[in-house]
């Protein structure tokens, strides 16, 4: 493979799989969306109370197998999950350097400090071995807490992210967190419909969160959810997201400063209709991934990113990874594919390189930095897979 023809070969591979010009990830409204949203408008139940919010939460709870609280977006969900986990202003929370900025912003919204850790190339999620080594290196036990001896601040929690829908090594991360007395929270914003060893992501740790932004596998326009197997944490999350109002027919009694983060009924109506179609979306996205894998199988210089054997991924965003020797061709691939009408994107800039996070504590982040230069996301909408294409 020469430097000149790799972008052209990637374009040819995309053209062999895709029906034509397409965006990165487009929502699809082929179910009961119009009926349910119209019902909200007809009845006037459009805001933060209504039957669709309760129904959406019940459907999510059934799917994931834990309690679910619907919120205005995934970032707010993570902020509240961190809060009920005990994260306070001045604490540090370990997050991967390679994730959407919302993961770290939620930590900052708590008045806490994101502490960046490295990812591993095989899952793109937090590397449990590197995390263990780093915590052993910088952590010291003090009054029952793990304190970062470099900053003097307590490290309270770890947020792992199932990047592009691919589950991280949850058992290993849970073991490391348990050993250091840290709470593990799953940022499952991208992994609704993905499973780790048969368990739904977001429901494996005591706390998890989802996002239903317009680019996710199902959307409520904007929205999110907090997930917890612990009824007390779930109740605390519900109170914090609903202005801590004591239930009463007419009294406005609120017993603490809390948030107005509840998902409106109008959005939840969309969510119910979308969730009814989740299995079909996952199936078609996995079929699309199988097509891509085949198209890139014989191509030197690049590989299609594939789930691990312990995982069943929703393949929310499909991705190719350029070989090390071709890392300088990433922008050429982005340019050629976008010029041909196939919307592709690089992965996020590692968060420790963003201005507001440059001074935050961090481990060695060489894998995150390396992968950020080599990943290209491919068009991934479910509609791009046709029924007669191969199954995974
Ligand atoms: C990994 C990750 N975390 C958090 C979020 C934040 O979710 P939201 O955009 O709904 O606030 C997103 C997506 O948008 C995400 O991809």
PDB file of N, CA, C and O in Angstrom, residues 221-283:
ATOM      1  N   UNK A 221     -34.501  13.152  20.917  1.00  0.00           N
ATOM      2  CA  UNK A 221     -34.159  14.539  20.589  1.00  0.00           C
ATOM      3  C   UNK A 221     -32.946  14.920  21.410  1.00  0.00           C
ATOM      4  O   UNK A 221     -31.838  15.030  20.910  1.00  0.00           O
ATOM      5  N   UNK A 222     -33.147  15.127  22.680  1.00  0.00           N
ATOM      6  CA  UNK A 222     -32.079  15.222  23.679  1.00  0.00           C
ATOM      7  C   UNK A 222     -32.583  14.450  24.872  1.00  0.00           C
ATOM      8  O   UNK A 222     -33.783  14.479  25.167  1.00  0.00           O
ATOM      9  N   UNK A 223     -31.708  13.762  25.565  1.00  0.00           N
ATOM     10  CA  UNK A 223     -32.176  13.003  26.726  1.00  0.00           C
ATOM     11  C   UNK A 223     -31.099  12.086  27.249  1.00  0.00           C
ATOM     12  O   UNK A 223     -30.058  11.899  26.611  1.00  0.00           O
ATOM     13  N   UNK A 224     -31.355  11.533  28.426  1.00  0.00           N
ATOM     14  CA  UNK A 224     -30.405  10.603  29.023  1.00  0.00           C
ATOM     15  C   UNK A 224     -31.105   9.805  30.098  1.00  0.00           C
ATOM     16  O   UNK A 224     -32.316   9.963  30.318  1.00  0.00           O
ATOM     17  N   UNK A 225     -30.357   8.946  30.765  1.00  0.00           N
ATOM     18  CA  UNK A 225     -30.933   8.181  31.874  1.00  0.00           C
ATOM     19  C   UNK A 225     -29.833   7.783  32.843  1.00  0.00           C
ATOM     20  O   UNK A 225     -28.687   7.567  32.445  1.00  0.00           O
ATOM     21  N   UNK A 226     -30.228   7.708  34.116  1.00  0.00           N
ATOM     22  CA  UNK A 226     -29.347   7.171  35.159  1.00  0.00           C
ATOM     23  C   UNK A 226     -29.812   5.749  35.419  1.00  0.00           C
ATOM     24  O   UNK A 226     -31.034   5.496  35.502  1.00  0.00           O
ATOM     25  N   UNK A 227     -28.868   4.828  35.534  1.00  0.00           N
ATOM     26  CA  UNK A 227     -29.185   3.422  35.772  1.00  0.00           C
ATOM     27  C   UNK A 227     -28.569   2.996  37.097  1.00  0.00           C
ATOM     28  O   UNK A 227     -27.416   3.358  37.374  1.00  0.00           O
ATOM     29  N   UNK A 228     -29.327   2.243  37.898  1.00  0.00           N
ATOM     30  CA  UNK A 228     -28.723   1.709  39.121  1.00  0.00           C
ATOM     31  C   UNK A 228     -29.449   0.467  39.591  1.00  0.00           C
ATOM     32  O   UNK A 228     -30.671   0.386  39.555  1.00  0.00           O
ATOM     33  N   UNK A 229     -28.649  -0.492  40.062  1.00  0.00           N
ATOM     34  CA  UNK A 229     -29.220  -1.710  40.636  1.00  0.00           C
ATOM     35  C   UNK A 229     -29.603  -1.480  42.095  1.00  0.00           C
ATOM     36  O   UNK A 229     -30.274  -2.306  42.699  1.00  0.00           O
ATOM     37  N   UNK A 230     -29.187  -0.356  42.654  1.00  0.00           N
ATOM     38  CA  UNK A 230     -29.388  -0.070  44.070  1.00  0.00           C
ATOM     39  C   UNK A 230     -30.623   0.829  44.228  1.00  0.00           C
ATOM     40  O   UNK A 230     -30.612   1.992  43.803  1.00  0.00           O
ATOM     41  N   UNK A 231     -31.684   0.314  44.865  1.00  0.00           N
ATOM     42  CA  UNK A 231     -32.916   1.110  44.956  1.00  0.00           C
ATOM     43  C   UNK A 231     -32.726   2.445  45.677  1.00  0.00           C
ATOM     44  O   UNK A 231     -33.371   3.435  45.331  1.00  0.00           O
ATOM     45  N   UNK A 232     -31.821   2.475  46.654  1.00  0.00           N
ATOM     46  CA  UNK A 232     -31.609   3.739  47.381  1.00  0.00           C
ATOM     47  C   UNK A 232     -30.908   4.776  46.511  1.00  0.00           C
ATOM     48  O   UNK A 232     -31.267   5.956  46.515  1.00  0.00           O
ATOM     49  N   UNK A 233     -29.919   4.331  45.753  1.00  0.00           N
ATOM     50  CA  UNK A 233     -29.232   5.266  44.853  1.00  0.00           C
ATOM     51  C   UNK A 233     -30.201   5.746  43.772  1.00  0.00           C
ATOM     52  O   UNK A 233     -30.198   6.922  43.385  1.00  0.00           O
ATOM     53  N   UNK A 234     -31.039   4.831  43.291  1.00  0.00           N
ATOM     54  CA  UNK A 234     -32.010   5.200  42.256  1.00  0.00           C
ATOM     55  C   UNK A 234     -32.997   6.240  42.804  1.00  0.00           C
ATOM     56  O   UNK A 234     -33.319   7.228  42.134  1.00  0.00           O
ATOM     57  N   UNK A 235     -33.450   6.041  44.044  1.00  0.00           N
ATOM     58  CA  UNK A 235     -34.388   6.993  44.654  1.00  0.00           C
ATOM     59  C   UNK A 235     -33.725   8.352  44.852  1.00  0.00           C
ATOM     60  O   UNK A 235     -34.318   9.414  44.601  1.00  0.00           O
ATOM     61  N   UNK A 236     -32.454   8.331  45.269  1.00  0.00           N
ATOM     62  CA  UNK A 236     -31.716   9.593  45.464  1.00  0.00           C
ATOM     63  C   UNK A 236     -31.552  10.309  44.128  1.00  0.00           C
ATOM     64  O   UNK A 236     -31.685  11.542  44.039  1.00  0.00           O
ATOM     65  N   UNK A 237     -31.271   9.552  43.070  1.00  0.00           N
ATOM     66  CA  UNK A 237     -31.100  10.147  41.731  1.00  0.00           C
ATOM     67  C   UNK A 237     -32.414  10.753  41.252  1.00  0.00           C
ATOM     68  O   UNK A 237     -32.436  11.847  40.677  1.00  0.00           O
ATOM     69  N   UNK A 238     -33.512  10.064  41.518  1.00  0.00           N
ATOM     70  CA  UNK A 238     -34.822  10.575  41.103  1.00  0.00           C
ATOM     71  C   UNK A 238     -35.126  11.899  41.820  1.00  0.00           C
ATOM     72  O   UNK A 238     -35.567  12.876  41.210  1.00  0.00           O
ATOM     73  N   UNK A 239     -34.852  11.959  43.128  1.00  0.00           N
ATOM     74  CA  UNK A 239     -35.090  13.186  43.907  1.00  0.00           C
ATOM     75  C   UNK A 239     -34.252  14.347  43.379  1.00  0.00           C
ATOM     76  O   UNK A 239     -34.738  15.447  43.166  1.00  0.00           O
ATOM     77  N   UNK A 240     -32.960  14.045  43.131  1.00  0.00           N
ATOM     78  CA  UNK A 240     -32.044  15.112  42.698  1.00  0.00           C
ATOM     79  C   UNK A 240     -32.389  15.648  41.311  1.00  0.00           C
ATOM     80  O   UNK A 240     -32.091  16.791  40.996  1.00  0.00           O
ATOM     81  N   UNK A 241     -32.980  14.808  40.476  1.00  0.00           N
ATOM     82  CA  UNK A 241     -33.308  15.253  39.109  1.00  0.00           C
ATOM     83  C   UNK A 241     -34.679  15.925  39.040  1.00  0.00           C
ATOM     84  O   UNK A 241     -35.056  16.463  38.009  1.00  0.00           O
ATOM     85  N   UNK A 242     -35.445  15.861  40.136  1.00  0.00           N
ATOM     86  CA  UNK A 242     -36.816  16.397  40.120  1.00  0.00           C
ATOM     87  C   UNK A 242     -37.008  17.441  41.232  1.00  0.00           C
ATOM     88  O   UNK A 242     -38.011  17.429  41.944  1.00  0.00           O
ATOM     89  N   UNK A 243     -36.033  18.311  41.420  1.00  0.00           N
ATOM     90  CA  UNK A 243     -36.064  19.450  42.350  1.00  0.00           C
ATOM     91  C   UNK A 243     -36.334  19.054  43.819  1.00  0.00           C
ATOM     92  O   UNK A 243     -36.764  19.881  44.624  1.00  0.00           O
ATOM     93  N   UNK A 244     -36.091  17.787  44.155  1.00  0.00           N
ATOM     94  CA  UNK A 244     -36.293  17.303  45.535  1.00  0.00           C
ATOM     95  C   UNK A 244     -37.664  17.698  46.078  1.00  0.00           C
ATOM     96  O   UNK A 244     -37.797  18.132  47.225  1.00  0.00           O
ATOM     97  N   UNK A 245     -38.668  17.540  45.236  1.00  0.00           N
ATOM     98  CA  UNK A 245     -40.022  17.894  45.665  1.00  0.00           C
ATOM     99  C   UNK A 245     -40.662  16.681  46.330  1.00  0.00           C
ATOM    100  O   UNK A 245     -40.666  15.587  45.766  1.00  0.00           O
ATOM    101  N   UNK A 246     -41.170  16.904  47.554  1.00  0.00           N
ATOM    102  CA  UNK A 246     -41.900  15.823  48.226  1.00  0.00           C
ATOM    103  C   UNK A 246     -43.225  15.607  47.502  1.00  0.00           C
ATOM    104  O   UNK A 246     -43.947  16.576  47.241  1.00  0.00           O
ATOM    105  N   UNK A 247     -43.553  14.351  47.164  1.00  0.00           N
ATOM    106  CA  UNK A 247     -44.816  14.104  46.453  1.00  0.00           C
ATOM    107  C   UNK A 247     -46.014  14.605  47.271  1.00  0.00           C
ATOM    108  O   UNK A 247     -46.127  14.294  48.454  1.00  0.00           O
ATOM    109  N   UNK A 248     -46.848  15.449  46.670  1.00  0.00           N
ATOM    110  CA  UNK A 248     -48.048  15.963  47.333  1.00  0.00           C
ATOM    111  C   UNK A 248     -48.959  16.525  46.255  1.00  0.00           C
ATOM    112  O   UNK A 248     -48.472  17.014  45.238  1.00  0.00           O
ATOM    113  N   UNK A 249     -50.262  16.483  46.464  1.00  0.00           N
ATOM    114  CA  UNK A 249     -51.193  16.914  45.414  1.00  0.00           C
ATOM    115  C   UNK A 249     -51.064  18.391  45.093  1.00  0.00           C
ATOM    116  O   UNK A 249     -51.258  18.814  43.985  1.00  0.00           O
ATOM    117  N   UNK A 250     -50.772  19.242  46.105  1.00  0.00           N
ATOM    118  CA  UNK A 250     -50.673  20.678  45.798  1.00  0.00           C
ATOM    119  C   UNK A 250     -49.538  21.413  46.497  1.00  0.00           C
ATOM    120  O   UNK A 250     -49.176  22.486  46.088  1.00  0.00           O
ATOM    121  N   UNK A 251     -48.937  20.833  47.531  1.00  0.00           N
ATOM    122  CA  UNK A 251     -47.880  21.569  48.246  1.00  0.00           C
ATOM    123  C   UNK A 251     -46.577  21.583  47.463  1.00  0.00           C
ATOM    124  O   UNK A 251     -46.175  20.566  46.897  1.00  0.00           O
ATOM    125  N   UNK A 252     -45.878  22.731  47.452  1.00  0.00           N
ATOM    126  CA  UNK A 252     -44.543  22.837  46.838  1.00  0.00           C
ATOM    127  C   UNK A 252     -43.490  22.765  47.926  1.00  0.00           C
ATOM    128  O   UNK A 252     -42.900  23.772  48.294  1.00  0.00           O
ATOM    129  N   UNK A 253     -43.267  21.597  48.465  1.00  0.00           N
ATOM    130  CA  UNK A 253     -42.263  21.457  49.508  1.00  0.00           C
ATOM    131  C   UNK A 253     -41.025  20.746  48.945  1.00  0.00           C
ATOM    132  O   UNK A 253     -41.088  19.601  48.513  1.00  0.00           O
ATOM    133  N   UNK A 254     -39.903  21.464  48.929  1.00  0.00           N
ATOM    134  CA  UNK A 254     -38.633  20.923  48.421  1.00  0.00           C
ATOM    135  C   UNK A 254     -37.657  20.948  49.587  1.00  0.00           C
ATOM    136  O   UNK A 254     -37.494  21.995  50.225  1.00  0.00           O
ATOM    137  N   UNK A 255     -36.998  19.813  49.872  1.00  0.00           N
ATOM    138  CA  UNK A 255     -36.190  19.804  51.091  1.00  0.00           C
ATOM    139  C   UNK A 255     -34.686  19.891  50.860  1.00  0.00           C
ATOM    140  O   UNK A 255     -33.893  19.703  51.783  1.00  0.00           O
ATOM    141  N   UNK A 256     -34.240  20.153  49.629  1.00  0.00           N
ATOM    142  CA  UNK A 256     -32.823  20.477  49.392  1.00  0.00           C
ATOM    143  C   UNK A 256     -32.697  21.152  48.032  1.00  0.00           C
ATOM    144  O   UNK A 256     -33.626  21.136  47.223  1.00  0.00           O
ATOM    145  N   UNK A 257     -31.523  21.754  47.788  1.00  0.00           N
ATOM    146  CA  UNK A 257     -31.278  22.361  46.474  1.00  0.00           C
ATOM    147  C   UNK A 257     -31.026  21.218  45.497  1.00  0.00           C
ATOM    148  O   UNK A 257     -30.110  20.427  45.693  1.00  0.00           O
ATOM    149  N   UNK A 258     -31.860  21.131  44.466  1.00  0.00           N
ATOM    150  CA  UNK A 258     -31.711  20.018  43.527  1.00  0.00           C
ATOM    151  C   UNK A 258     -31.889  20.535  42.103  1.00  0.00           C
ATOM    152  O   UNK A 258     -31.994  21.740  41.876  1.00  0.00           O
ATOM    153  N   UNK A 259     -31.912  19.624  41.153  1.00  0.00           N
ATOM    154  CA  UNK A 259     -31.918  20.008  39.737  1.00  0.00           C
ATOM    155  C   UNK A 259     -33.277  19.795  39.080  1.00  0.00           C
ATOM    156  O   UNK A 259     -34.056  18.941  39.507  1.00  0.00           O
ATOM    157  N   UNK A 260     -33.502  20.557  38.021  1.00  0.00           N
ATOM    158  CA  UNK A 260     -34.671  20.314  37.165  1.00  0.00           C
ATOM    159  C   UNK A 260     -34.162  19.598  35.917  1.00  0.00           C
ATOM    160  O   UNK A 260     -34.000  20.192  34.864  1.00  0.00           O
ATOM    161  N   UNK A 261     -33.869  18.310  36.073  1.00  0.00           N
ATOM    162  CA  UNK A 261     -33.229  17.538  35.009  1.00  0.00           C
ATOM    163  C   UNK A 261     -34.159  16.458  34.434  1.00  0.00           C
ATOM    164  O   UNK A 261     -33.706  15.568  33.740  1.00  0.00           O
ATOM    165  N   UNK A 262     -35.448  16.509  34.770  1.00  0.00           N
ATOM    166  CA  UNK A 262     -36.335  15.424  34.327  1.00  0.00           C
ATOM    167  C   UNK A 262     -36.600  15.526  32.824  1.00  0.00           C
ATOM    168  O   UNK A 262     -36.827  16.614  32.283  1.00  0.00           O
ATOM    169  N   UNK A 263     -36.595  14.377  32.156  1.00  0.00           N
ATOM    170  CA  UNK A 263     -36.895  14.331  30.723  1.00  0.00           C
ATOM    171  C   UNK A 263     -38.361  14.702  30.503  1.00  0.00           C
ATOM    172  O   UNK A 263     -39.244  14.112  31.129  1.00  0.00           O
ATOM    173  N   UNK A 264     -38.675  15.665  29.608  1.00  0.00           N
ATOM    174  CA  UNK A 264     -40.085  15.975  29.334  1.00  0.00           C
ATOM    175  C   UNK A 264     -40.835  14.805  28.681  1.00  0.00           C
ATOM    176  O   UNK A 264     -40.244  13.996  27.965  1.00  0.00           O
ATOM    177  N   UNK A 265     -42.128  14.783  28.936  1.00  0.00           N
ATOM    178  CA  UNK A 265     -42.992  13.719  28.398  1.00  0.00           C
ATOM    179  C   UNK A 265     -42.932  13.644  26.870  1.00  0.00           C
ATOM    180  O   UNK A 265     -42.937  12.567  26.276  1.00  0.00           O
ATOM    181  N   UNK A 266     -42.846  14.815  26.233  1.00  0.00           N
ATOM    182  CA  UNK A 266     -42.777  14.890  24.773  1.00  0.00           C
ATOM    183  C   UNK A 266     -41.573  14.109  24.247  1.00  0.00           C
ATOM    184  O   UNK A 266     -41.672  13.334  23.287  1.00  0.00           O
ATOM    185  N   UNK A 267     -40.442  14.299  24.887  1.00  0.00           N
ATOM    186  CA  UNK A 267     -39.230  13.580  24.483  1.00  0.00           C
ATOM    187  C   UNK A 267     -39.333  12.092  24.815  1.00  0.00           C
ATOM    188  O   UNK A 267     -38.877  11.244  24.043  1.00  0.00           O
ATOM    189  N   UNK A 268     -39.948  11.810  25.963  1.00  0.00           N
ATOM    190  CA  UNK A 268     -40.085  10.408  26.367  1.00  0.00           C
ATOM    191  C   UNK A 268     -41.008   9.654  25.400  1.00  0.00           C
ATOM    192  O   UNK A 268     -40.811   8.459  25.149  1.00  0.00           O
ATOM    193  N   UNK A 269     -41.996  10.356  24.837  1.00  0.00           N
ATOM    194  CA  UNK A 269     -42.898   9.719  23.870  1.00  0.00           C
ATOM    195  C   UNK A 269     -42.091   9.231  22.662  1.00  0.00           C
ATOM    196  O   UNK A 269     -42.261   8.101  22.183  1.00  0.00           O
ATOM    197  N   UNK A 270     -41.205  10.104  22.198  1.00  0.00           N
ATOM    198  CA  UNK A 270     -40.313   9.728  21.098  1.00  0.00           C
ATOM    199  C   UNK A 270     -39.456   8.513  21.515  1.00  0.00           C
ATOM    200  O   UNK A 270     -39.264   7.570  20.741  1.00  0.00           O
ATOM    201  N   UNK A 271     -38.982   8.571  22.750  1.00  0.00           N
ATOM    202  CA  UNK A 271     -38.114   7.504  23.267  1.00  0.00           C
ATOM    203  C   UNK A 271     -38.822   6.156  23.320  1.00  0.00           C
ATOM    204  O   UNK A 271     -38.218   5.126  22.998  1.00  0.00           O
ATOM    205  N   UNK A 272     -40.102   6.144  23.723  1.00  0.00           N
ATOM    206  CA  UNK A 272     -40.850   4.870  23.787  1.00  0.00           C
ATOM    207  C   UNK A 272     -40.920   4.251  22.403  1.00  0.00           C
ATOM    208  O   UNK A 272     -40.670   3.045  22.222  1.00  0.00           O
ATOM    209  N   UNK A 273     -41.252   5.087  21.407  1.00  0.00           N
ATOM    210  CA  UNK A 273     -41.379   4.576  20.041  1.00  0.00           C
ATOM    211  C   UNK A 273     -40.024   4.083  19.526  1.00  0.00           C
ATOM    212  O   UNK A 273     -39.941   3.055  18.839  1.00  0.00           O
ATOM    213  N   UNK A 274     -38.953   4.786  19.873  1.00  0.00           N
ATOM    214  CA  UNK A 274     -37.613   4.393  19.421  1.00  0.00           C
ATOM    215  C   UNK A 274     -37.161   3.095  20.089  1.00  0.00           C
ATOM    216  O   UNK A 274     -36.600   2.211  19.438  1.00  0.00           O
ATOM    217  N   UNK A 275     -37.427   3.012  21.392  1.00  0.00           N
ATOM    218  CA  UNK A 275     -36.972   1.832  22.141  1.00  0.00           C
ATOM    219  C   UNK A 275     -37.668   0.559  21.635  1.00  0.00           C
ATOM    220  O   UNK A 275     -37.079  -0.522  21.658  1.00  0.00           O
ATOM    221  N   UNK A 276     -38.911   0.718  21.176  1.00  0.00           N
ATOM    222  CA  UNK A 276     -39.618  -0.442  20.602  1.00  0.00           C
ATOM    223  C   UNK A 276     -38.866  -1.014  19.398  1.00  0.00           C
ATOM    224  O   UNK A 276     -39.035  -2.172  19.046  1.00  0.00           O
ATOM    225  N   UNK A 277     -38.012  -0.183  18.761  1.00  0.00           N
ATOM    226  CA  UNK A 277     -37.313  -0.629  17.546  1.00  0.00           C
ATOM    227  C   UNK A 277     -35.841  -0.961  17.788  1.00  0.00           C
ATOM    228  O   UNK A 277     -35.091  -1.226  16.841  1.00  0.00           O
ATOM    229  N   UNK A 278     -35.418  -0.924  19.072  1.00  0.00           N
ATOM    230  CA  UNK A 278     -33.976  -1.064  19.349  1.00  0.00           C
ATOM    231  C   UNK A 278     -33.390  -2.370  18.800  1.00  0.00           C
ATOM    232  O   UNK A 278     -32.317  -2.358  18.193  1.00  0.00           O
ATOM    233  N   UNK A 279     -34.087  -3.476  19.003  1.00  0.00           N
ATOM    234  CA  UNK A 279     -33.515  -4.762  18.550  1.00  0.00           C
ATOM    235  C   UNK A 279     -33.247  -4.748  17.051  1.00  0.00           C
ATOM    236  O   UNK A 279     -32.216  -5.238  16.590  1.00  0.00           O
ATOM    237  N   UNK A 280     -34.171  -4.151  16.303  1.00  0.00           N
ATOM    238  CA  UNK A 280     -33.986  -4.067  14.850  1.00  0.00           C
ATOM    239  C   UNK A 280     -32.801  -3.178  14.491  1.00  0.00           C
ATOM    240  O   UNK A 280     -32.024  -3.499  13.587  1.00  0.00           O
ATOM    241  N   UNK A 281     -32.664  -2.048  15.214  1.00  0.00           N
ATOM    242  CA  UNK A 281     -31.526  -1.149  14.947  1.00  0.00           C
ATOM    243  C   UNK A 281     -30.201  -1.892  15.187  1.00  0.00           C
ATOM    244  O   UNK A 281     -29.273  -1.818  14.381  1.00  0.00           O
ATOM    245  N   UNK A 282     -30.132  -2.607  16.325  1.00  0.00           N
ATOM    246  CA  UNK A 282     -28.883  -3.315  16.665  1.00  0.00           C
ATOM    247  C   UNK A 282     -28.574  -4.354  15.590  1.00  0.00           C
ATOM    248  O   UNK A 282     -27.446  -4.453  15.094  1.00  0.00           O
ATOM    249  N   UNK A 283     -29.589  -5.099  15.213  1.00  0.00           N
ATOM    250  CA  UNK A 283     -29.394  -6.160  14.209  1.00  0.00           C
ATOM    251  C   UNK A 283     -28.852  -5.581  12.899  1.00  0.00           C
ATOM    252  O   UNK A 283     -27.907  -6.111  12.303  1.00  0.00           O
TER     253      UNK A 283
END
